[in-house]
Amino acid sequence: MAHQAAARQSRRPGGVPHLAGLLLASTLAACGGGGGSDPAPQPPPVAALPGSYADPVGYSGAATSALASAQEGASKVQARMTLDGKQLDYTASAGHLTATDLQTGQPAVSFFYVAYTAGAQPATQRPVTFFYNGGPGSASIWLHLGAFGPRRLATNFPATVPPPAAGQLVDNQETLLDHSDLVFVDAIGTGYSQAIAPYTNAQFWGVDRDAQAFRDFIRRFLVANNRQASPVYLFGESYGAPRTAVLANLLESAGVRVAGVMLQSAAMNYNSNCGMFNPGQVSCEGYIPSYAAVSYYHQNGSLPSDFSSVLQQTRAFAAGSYRSEVNAYIASGTAPSGATLAQLQAYTGLSTQTWRQDFSMTPGGYRARLLPGQVIGRYDARVKAPGGSALAAGGDPSLTLVNNAFVGTIHNYLETELRYTASTPYISSNNVLPQWNFSHDGKTLPDTIPDLAAALTLNPALKVMAMSGYHDLATPFYQTELDLARLGAGAGVQIRNYDSGHMSYLDDRVRRLQKADLRAFYNSVSVAQ
């Protein structure tokens, strides 16, 4: 938001704008107990339980930090859940594997991961899916504890009552473990993932080096677990989606065949997202249908009663009169027509005068104006909070609503259920943005559609599925559609949009829809191959 920083604009040296970081660093919340005359019986120390692993290594997310050396080790726990009325036994492992640099042959990164495996299928038939969030600078806690793992944090999203800081974990009826083994891996400098000397964390904070390291982790995981013959899937959220495009191409080039990629709330081409730039620099065409969807939800504007009609009309409007007029507006200051301004007022509820003054309106401008006195969410604009309230204090109430629960739960879950302990805190997010190298393929900001096209050329059987939320004002669904359309109709990209936000899976109803769509996606890939 996956995971997805409180929104702010910042600039790199030389005046190049870039995206604000995902989830500014939060401290882990601890949960204290109550009173009573007699202390409750204490469970045995975690290290004494079967399958536990007390990691002796201390980890750091600092830019210049490096491990002197690394060791591979993991906890291993047998667990059971009931899924669709049937018993599902699975194994959960949490620990580290060492990624060796493909070019130098040197140990480069000690990656922290949590893997869930189930079933008795042979490796050639049992898929393995690798999950990671984005940021850059986010650990994989959002996909891990919020989406499709076997255990899920109950959020009641988008209700505006935050879940407790130490949230309630429940068996996840939408887990994908019945279709694939699942591996949640943390980016370098997050979770417990760290570079190995002579490399440092910051050397991997860039589009290319980051994806190369993920490639080397996946290669190591497949070898270490005898899964070289398994169908491989990649699931990346937010910045994790462009990482996926680059990673898929790197894996295919290294001889690792990728069966399918899932792109959650993708930002495939940073150069096409007007939210990345100062107002007036880039067309905000890709946001217009999202503005209409959010206004529809908050009952602003003169919109059709049928939501699908709103989406259909605003896509056509954005690609038609708005596109031609906004390009002229940006290029030469040509004033927009009265008819187009009237349409924008009808779609959003914002006045024609407002649109005349800010014709290529960025999402920050739209959020500030939509509901005076209220702060609406960036990651899920259905969520609002009164200005000055605790929920609005961080600038994005949809993130504040759930952040503490996720951050406060992960350490407990690792230690008590997965039986992995470490001497240092789990880094849920790390503000790596000031040092992140966004340049890629000759551009200052990444456009990763060519990477995905290259992967499809190397492997024409590769399947792609993109999932977005209508109410996401960070990575708008229509811009994702426009970006992926560049692959051409023959690429067979599946688009799935939901009545939700950036982390669409936090919504209980939508998560069930996503599970059904992902089940069909896995099945379609297996049939095609």
XYZ file of C-alpha atoms in Angstrom:
529
model
C 0.000 0.000 0.000
C 0.817 -2.019 0.184
C 2.395 -0.829 1.634
C 2.475 2.737 1.156
C 3.443 5.787 2.706
C 1.714 8.785 4.013
C 1.599 10.938 0.931
C 3.908 13.828 0.516
C 5.783 15.277 -2.413
C 9.562 15.487 -2.226
C 12.309 16.256 -4.656
C 15.611 14.588 -5.384
C 18.813 16.584 -5.981
C 18.572 18.290 -9.340
C 14.846 18.947 -8.955
C 13.555 15.513 -10.012
C 10.294 14.686 -8.166
C 9.680 11.283 -6.681
C 7.100 9.419 -4.645
C 6.943 9.820 -0.899
C 7.836 6.694 1.082
C 5.464 3.970 2.081
C 4.593 3.977 5.762
C 6.869 6.314 7.689
C 8.670 4.393 10.393
C 6.380 3.343 13.228
C 7.321 1.924 16.600
C 6.087 -1.518 17.506
C 3.290 -1.479 20.044
C 3.493 -3.721 23.085
C 0.492 -5.209 24.842
C 0.475 -5.310 28.629
C -1.571 -7.605 30.842
C -4.042 -6.994 33.665
C -4.017 -7.811 37.364
C -5.058 -10.742 39.544
C -3.935 -12.203 42.827
C -2.176 -15.180 41.302
C -0.023 -14.948 38.176
C -1.277 -16.987 35.254
C 0.808 -20.009 34.311
C 3.488 -18.993 31.829
C 4.153 -20.959 28.636
C 7.626 -22.383 28.164
C 10.158 -20.057 26.487
C 9.692 -19.886 22.744
C 13.176 -21.271 22.144
C 12.182 -24.463 23.966
C 9.185 -25.216 21.777
C 9.511 -27.722 18.927
C 10.611 -26.183 15.660
C 11.567 -22.846 17.220
C 14.515 -20.779 16.063
C 16.208 -18.158 18.239
C 18.097 -16.084 15.717
C 21.459 -15.016 17.210
C 22.042 -12.277 14.608
C 21.241 -8.609 15.198
C 19.771 -6.820 12.159
C 19.804 -3.174 11.115
C 18.032 -1.179 8.444
C 20.599 1.632 8.422
C 21.928 2.631 5.020
C 25.567 1.778 5.755
C 24.822 -1.401 7.717
C 26.063 -4.814 6.657
C 26.291 -8.227 8.256
C 29.833 -9.485 8.633
C 28.538 -12.849 7.459
C 25.206 -14.600 7.305
C 23.767 -17.910 8.315
C 20.702 -19.670 7.028
C 18.218 -20.868 9.594
C 14.479 -20.939 10.166
C 11.767 -22.005 12.543
C 9.482 -24.783 11.364
C 6.000 -25.187 12.799
C 3.183 -27.580 11.912
C -0.231 -25.934 11.888
C -3.801 -26.723 10.954
C -6.806 -24.708 9.847
C -10.295 -25.357 8.503
C -10.786 -24.005 4.990
C -14.073 -24.312 3.116
C -15.172 -26.840 5.728
C -12.131 -29.060 5.207
C -9.033 -29.573 7.286
C -5.845 -28.094 5.847
C -2.518 -29.016 7.426
C 0.433 -26.814 6.598
C 4.009 -26.028 7.559
C 5.106 -22.491 8.437
C 8.784 -21.528 8.298
C 10.317 -18.182 9.260
C 13.969 -17.334 8.844
C 16.751 -16.397 6.456
C 18.222 -17.489 3.164
C 21.340 -15.999 1.589
C 21.042 -14.484 -1.872
C 24.277 -14.859 -3.811
C 24.965 -12.223 -6.442
C 24.518 -13.848 -9.845
C 27.348 -11.832 -11.390
C 30.005 -11.978 -8.657
C 29.156 -15.246 -6.915
C 29.463 -13.452 -3.548
C 26.906 -13.697 -0.717
C 25.062 -10.392 -1.017
C 21.884 -10.306 1.095
C 20.426 -12.226 4.004
C 16.718 -12.187 3.169
C 14.066 -12.714 5.827
C 11.044 -14.682 4.679
C 7.999 -16.549 5.971
C 6.930 -19.553 3.903
C 3.754 -21.631 4.105
C 3.640 -25.015 2.399
C 0.803 -27.515 2.190
C -0.445 -30.519 0.289
C 1.243 -33.584 -1.138
C 1.403 -32.666 -4.819
C 4.681 -33.242 -6.642
C 6.792 -30.117 -7.084
C 6.028 -29.957 -10.807
C 2.334 -29.410 -10.021
C 2.423 -27.403 -6.803
C 2.978 -23.662 -7.453
C 5.014 -21.388 -5.212
C 4.053 -17.703 -5.061
C 6.398 -14.970 -3.826
C 4.769 -11.928 -2.183
C 6.241 -8.524 -1.343
C 4.955 -5.042 -0.661
C 6.378 -1.839 -2.041
C 7.141 1.629 -0.769
C 10.009 1.465 -1.492
C 10.770 0.782 2.145
C 7.895 -1.436 3.256
C 8.176 -4.909 4.678
C 5.679 -7.512 3.481
C 3.394 -7.287 6.539
C 0.411 -5.942 4.588
C 0.143 -8.814 2.144
C 1.286 -11.254 4.818
C -1.194 -10.394 7.571
C -3.890 -8.641 5.555
C -4.363 -10.524 2.318
C -3.819 -14.180 1.458
C -1.714 -15.865 4.138
C -3.300 -18.551 6.338
C -3.635 -16.121 9.249
C -5.214 -12.714 8.855
C -5.618 -9.588 10.932
C -9.310 -8.761 11.398
C -9.835 -5.121 10.375
C -13.561 -4.576 9.608
C -12.378 -2.182 6.916
C -13.450 0.509 5.997
C -15.123 1.070 9.390
C -13.556 4.099 11.063
C -12.910 2.423 14.425
C -9.270 1.288 14.464
C -8.626 -2.327 15.444
C -6.627 -2.774 18.664
C -2.876 -2.174 18.451
C -2.271 -5.858 19.108
C -4.824 -7.043 16.586
C -6.871 -10.222 16.432
C -5.502 -12.873 14.089
C -8.026 -15.264 12.571
C -7.813 -18.199 10.197
C -8.074 -16.670 6.738
C -10.815 -18.206 4.624
C -9.416 -16.354 1.608
C -5.900 -17.733 1.906
C -4.345 -18.897 -1.357
C -2.635 -21.795 0.387
C -5.141 -24.218 -1.135
C -3.787 -23.258 -4.584
C -0.123 -22.469 -3.999
C 2.633 -22.491 -1.442
C 3.205 -18.928 -0.231
C 6.460 -17.088 0.479
C 6.374 -13.582 1.987
C 9.748 -11.879 1.651
C 10.960 -8.565 3.067
C 12.929 -6.030 1.036
C 16.473 -5.157 2.072
C 16.526 -2.865 5.087
C 13.035 -3.943 6.172
C 11.824 -6.784 8.371
C 15.027 -8.637 9.193
C 16.566 -8.484 5.696
C 20.061 -7.034 5.499
C 23.026 -6.782 3.158
C 26.163 -8.865 3.714
C 29.593 -7.196 3.691
C 31.224 -5.909 1.553
C 27.756 -4.823 0.354
C 25.665 -2.370 2.382
C 21.882 -1.952 2.555
C 21.922 1.270 0.547
C 23.673 -0.393 -2.380
C 20.407 -2.261 -3.019
C 18.151 0.784 -2.686
C 17.380 1.285 -6.340
C 15.169 -0.145 -9.057
C 17.784 -2.377 -10.653
C 19.824 -3.578 -7.668
C 16.681 -4.261 -5.638
C 15.158 -6.463 -8.373
C 18.460 -8.276 -8.934
C 18.638 -9.147 -5.238
C 15.054 -10.448 -5.258
C 15.959 -12.575 -8.288
C 18.877 -14.067 -6.386
C 16.703 -14.777 -3.332
C 14.117 -16.613 -5.432
C 16.835 -18.666 -7.123
C 18.197 -19.614 -3.694
C 14.772 -20.471 -2.272
C 13.946 -22.768 -5.176
C 17.258 -24.622 -4.855
C 17.188 -24.810 -1.046
C 13.696 -26.307 -1.084
C 13.996 -28.485 -4.215
C 11.356 -26.407 -5.976
C 13.161 -25.733 -9.265
C 10.423 -27.623 -11.132
C 7.524 -25.783 -9.451
C 5.429 -23.183 -11.287
C 6.636 -19.783 -10.013
C 4.300 -16.833 -9.447
C 5.162 -13.278 -8.420
C 2.755 -11.073 -6.442
C 3.804 -7.448 -5.940
C 1.855 -4.570 -4.481
C 2.265 -0.829 -5.220
C 6.006 -0.315 -5.853
C 6.161 -4.105 -5.688
C 4.351 -4.172 -9.050
C 7.101 -2.412 -11.052
C 9.573 -4.528 -9.084
C 7.660 -7.540 -10.402
C 8.006 -6.437 -14.028
C 11.771 -5.995 -13.704
C 12.080 -9.174 -11.638
C 10.106 -11.306 -14.099
C 12.410 -10.246 -16.915
C 15.512 -10.919 -14.792
C 14.255 -14.367 -13.757
C 13.384 -15.340 -17.311
C 16.816 -14.145 -18.449
C 18.423 -16.247 -15.702
C 16.564 -19.379 -16.783
C 13.851 -19.326 -14.101
C 10.482 -19.665 -15.828
C 7.687 -17.537 -14.385
C 4.162 -18.913 -14.766
C 2.254 -15.809 -13.760
C 2.494 -12.360 -12.213
C -0.092 -10.576 -10.080
C 0.080 -6.803 -9.865
C -1.766 -5.278 -6.910
C -2.413 -1.515 -7.139
C 0.339 -1.093 -9.692
C 2.432 1.964 -10.533
C 4.098 0.510 -13.613
C 5.200 3.799 -15.162
C 6.089 6.553 -12.718
C 6.304 9.017 -15.599
C 2.566 8.732 -16.338
C 1.300 9.265 -12.771
C 0.582 12.964 -12.238
C 0.577 12.433 -8.477
C 4.362 12.132 -8.738
C 4.827 15.634 -10.079
C 4.216 19.248 -9.231
C 0.820 20.418 -10.534
C 0.678 21.204 -14.206
C 3.617 19.075 -15.330
C 1.835 15.886 -16.393
C -1.737 15.159 -17.410
C -3.969 13.838 -14.639
C -6.150 11.975 -17.142
C -5.479 8.700 -15.333
C -7.105 10.037 -12.164
C -10.357 11.419 -13.600
C -12.371 8.145 -13.273
C -11.032 7.726 -9.713
C -12.154 11.250 -8.807
C -15.611 10.408 -10.157
C -15.713 7.107 -8.253
C -14.788 8.816 -4.979
C -17.244 11.656 -5.551
C -19.927 9.062 -6.305
C -19.183 7.316 -3.011
C -19.432 10.595 -1.061
C -22.490 11.679 -3.089
C -20.804 14.699 -4.624
C -21.603 15.758 -8.166
C -24.420 15.052 -10.611
C -23.660 11.462 -11.472
C -25.659 8.570 -12.931
C -27.212 6.312 -10.309
C -25.485 3.283 -11.805
C -21.830 3.079 -10.754
C -20.787 1.104 -13.830
C -22.175 3.932 -15.978
C -20.073 6.426 -14.023
C -16.950 4.394 -14.776
C -17.807 3.931 -18.439
C -18.605 7.598 -19.012
C -15.576 8.968 -17.186
C -13.146 6.645 -18.960
C -14.507 7.869 -22.307
C -14.436 11.500 -21.159
C -10.854 11.216 -19.859
C -9.646 9.657 -23.116
C -11.598 12.139 -25.233
C -12.165 15.832 -24.612
C -10.213 15.948 -21.344
C -7.111 14.340 -22.888
C -6.952 16.733 -25.842
C -7.661 19.828 -23.785
C -5.374 19.045 -20.860
C -2.450 18.425 -23.210
C -3.012 21.845 -24.766
C -3.380 23.354 -21.293
C -0.054 21.926 -20.129
C 1.786 22.731 -23.358
C 0.646 26.300 -23.894
C -1.813 27.324 -21.185
C -4.811 27.029 -23.502
C -7.971 27.531 -21.454
C -10.308 24.536 -21.252
C -13.742 24.705 -22.813
C -16.838 25.464 -20.810
C -18.358 22.116 -21.789
C -15.404 20.176 -20.420
C -15.382 22.182 -17.198
C -19.108 21.516 -16.783
C -18.497 17.792 -17.198
C -15.768 17.858 -14.547
C -18.111 19.651 -12.159
C -20.802 17.037 -12.782
C -18.377 14.165 -12.237
C -16.728 15.505 -9.079
C -18.940 18.139 -7.479
C -16.053 20.643 -7.595
C -16.942 23.958 -9.212
C -16.072 24.933 -12.763
C -14.050 27.821 -11.325
C -11.962 25.377 -9.299
C -11.325 23.236 -12.378
C -10.554 26.311 -14.503
C -7.828 27.297 -12.026
C -6.450 23.766 -11.643
C -7.390 21.891 -14.815
C -4.803 19.109 -14.396
C -5.718 18.554 -10.757
C -3.445 16.254 -8.785
C -4.890 13.811 -6.224
C -3.605 16.003 -3.400
C -5.582 18.940 -4.746
C -8.703 16.837 -5.185
C -8.484 15.403 -1.655
C -8.031 18.859 -0.157
C -11.139 20.234 -1.878
C -13.680 17.423 -1.977
C -15.082 17.590 1.562
C -14.178 20.848 3.341
C -13.279 20.209 6.960
C -12.673 16.506 6.318
C -9.502 14.629 5.423
C -10.152 11.799 2.984
C -7.860 8.831 2.584
C -5.184 8.585 -0.078
C -5.017 4.807 -0.098
C -8.755 4.432 0.354
C -10.761 7.602 -0.226
C -13.887 6.023 1.228
C -12.349 6.681 4.654
C -12.679 10.224 5.986
C -11.970 11.930 9.280
C -12.535 15.443 10.637
C -9.540 17.719 10.173
C -7.553 17.901 13.391
C -8.802 14.531 14.652
C -6.426 11.770 15.716
C -7.408 9.674 12.712
C -6.554 12.527 10.333
C -3.308 13.487 12.057
C -1.074 11.413 9.799
C -2.570 12.873 6.639
C -4.212 9.648 5.479
C -6.936 8.289 7.784
C -7.222 5.084 5.726
C -3.632 4.255 6.646
C -3.797 5.502 10.229
C -6.860 3.319 10.696
C -4.929 0.064 10.395
C -1.236 0.896 10.669
C -0.771 0.376 14.403
C -2.585 -2.950 14.362
C -0.357 -4.381 11.636
C 2.868 -3.022 13.097
C 1.878 -4.089 16.600
C 0.929 -7.628 15.599
C 3.783 -8.859 13.413
C 6.406 -9.287 16.152
C 3.989 -11.177 18.383
C 2.910 -13.425 15.539
C 6.472 -14.289 14.576
C 7.436 -15.071 18.146
C 4.388 -16.887 19.485
C 2.879 -18.692 16.488
C 5.834 -19.056 14.128
C 8.350 -19.468 16.972
C 10.962 -17.212 15.431
C 12.704 -14.805 17.808
C 15.272 -12.124 17.086
C 17.217 -9.774 19.320
C 16.355 -6.686 17.264
C 12.987 -5.126 16.354
C 11.198 -6.047 13.141
C 11.419 -3.092 10.739
C 7.916 -2.715 9.323
C 8.904 0.321 7.281
C 12.087 2.179 6.546
C 12.323 5.661 5.041
C 14.704 4.751 2.225
C 13.265 7.296 -0.224
C 15.984 9.953 0.132
C 18.566 7.398 -1.033
C 16.497 5.370 -3.499
C 17.786 5.346 -7.070
C 14.658 5.477 -9.224
C 16.553 5.624 -12.512
C 15.946 2.695 -14.828
C 16.556 1.913 -18.474
C 17.795 5.401 -19.299
C 14.965 7.246 -17.513
C 15.170 9.213 -14.278
C 11.935 7.583 -13.117
C 11.079 3.996 -13.990
C 8.809 2.852 -16.785
C 8.623 -0.913 -16.350
C 6.140 -1.781 -19.090
C 9.089 -2.589 -21.423
C 10.440 -4.990 -18.778
C 7.140 -6.825 -18.633
C 7.010 -6.881 -22.437
C 10.518 -8.377 -22.506
C 9.485 -11.092 -20.037
C 6.473 -11.907 -22.220
C 8.747 -12.134 -25.253
C 11.048 -14.565 -23.446
C 8.055 -16.544 -22.182
C 4.885 -16.094 -24.275
C 3.029 -18.412 -21.865
C 3.500 -15.931 -18.982
C 0.125 -14.732 -17.646
C -0.514 -11.331 -16.095
C -3.277 -10.208 -13.754
C -3.664 -6.626 -12.480
C -5.911 -5.756 -9.536
C -6.849 -2.222 -8.464
C -9.326 -0.357 -6.275
C -11.698 2.277 -7.619
C -11.130 4.439 -4.535
C -7.321 4.371 -4.577
C -5.878 7.874 -5.021
C -2.244 6.691 -5.003
C -2.188 4.288 -7.969
C -5.395 4.957 -9.939
C -7.023 2.016 -11.676
C -7.506 3.779 -15.008
C -3.839 4.796 -15.234
C -2.916 1.160 -14.647
C -5.245 0.188 -17.492
C -3.639 2.768 -19.773
C -0.119 1.630 -18.889
C -0.829 -2.073 -19.403
C -2.666 -1.418 -22.686
C 0.749 -0.630 -24.145
C 1.487 -4.362 -24.065
C -1.108 -4.880 -26.791
C -4.226 -7.013 -26.919
C -2.198 -10.142 -27.613
C -0.556 -10.009 -24.182
C -3.765 -11.333 -22.625
C -3.514 -9.206 -19.484
C -6.421 -9.742 -17.099
C -7.741 -6.592 -15.386
C -9.757 -6.830 -12.182
C -10.985 -3.681 -10.424
C -12.805 -3.623 -7.107
C -15.036 -1.309 -5.107
C -12.246 -0.708 -2.618
C -8.922 1.064 -2.185
C -5.198 0.469 -2.571
C -5.194 -2.503 -0.201
C -8.435 -3.842 -1.589
C -8.027 -7.099 0.324
C -8.589 -5.339 3.680
C -12.262 -5.127 2.763
C -13.843 -8.475 3.744
C -16.309 -8.503 0.866
C -13.714 -7.557 -1.735
C -11.139 -10.016 -0.441
C -13.599 -12.816 -1.181
C -13.983 -11.523 -4.746
C -10.214 -11.364 -5.137
C -9.817 -14.919 -3.895
C -12.281 -16.127 -6.541
C -10.489 -14.179 -9.272
C -7.082 -15.442 -8.167
C -8.353 -19.015 -8.001
C -9.506 -18.682 -11.608
C -6.161 -17.138 -12.536
C -4.162 -20.048 -11.092
C -6.460 -22.494 -12.847
C -6.218 -20.685 -16.199
C -2.425 -20.718 -16.066
C -2.253 -24.428 -15.226
C -4.641 -25.259 -18.065
C -2.693 -23.115 -20.545
C 0.563 -24.798 -19.631
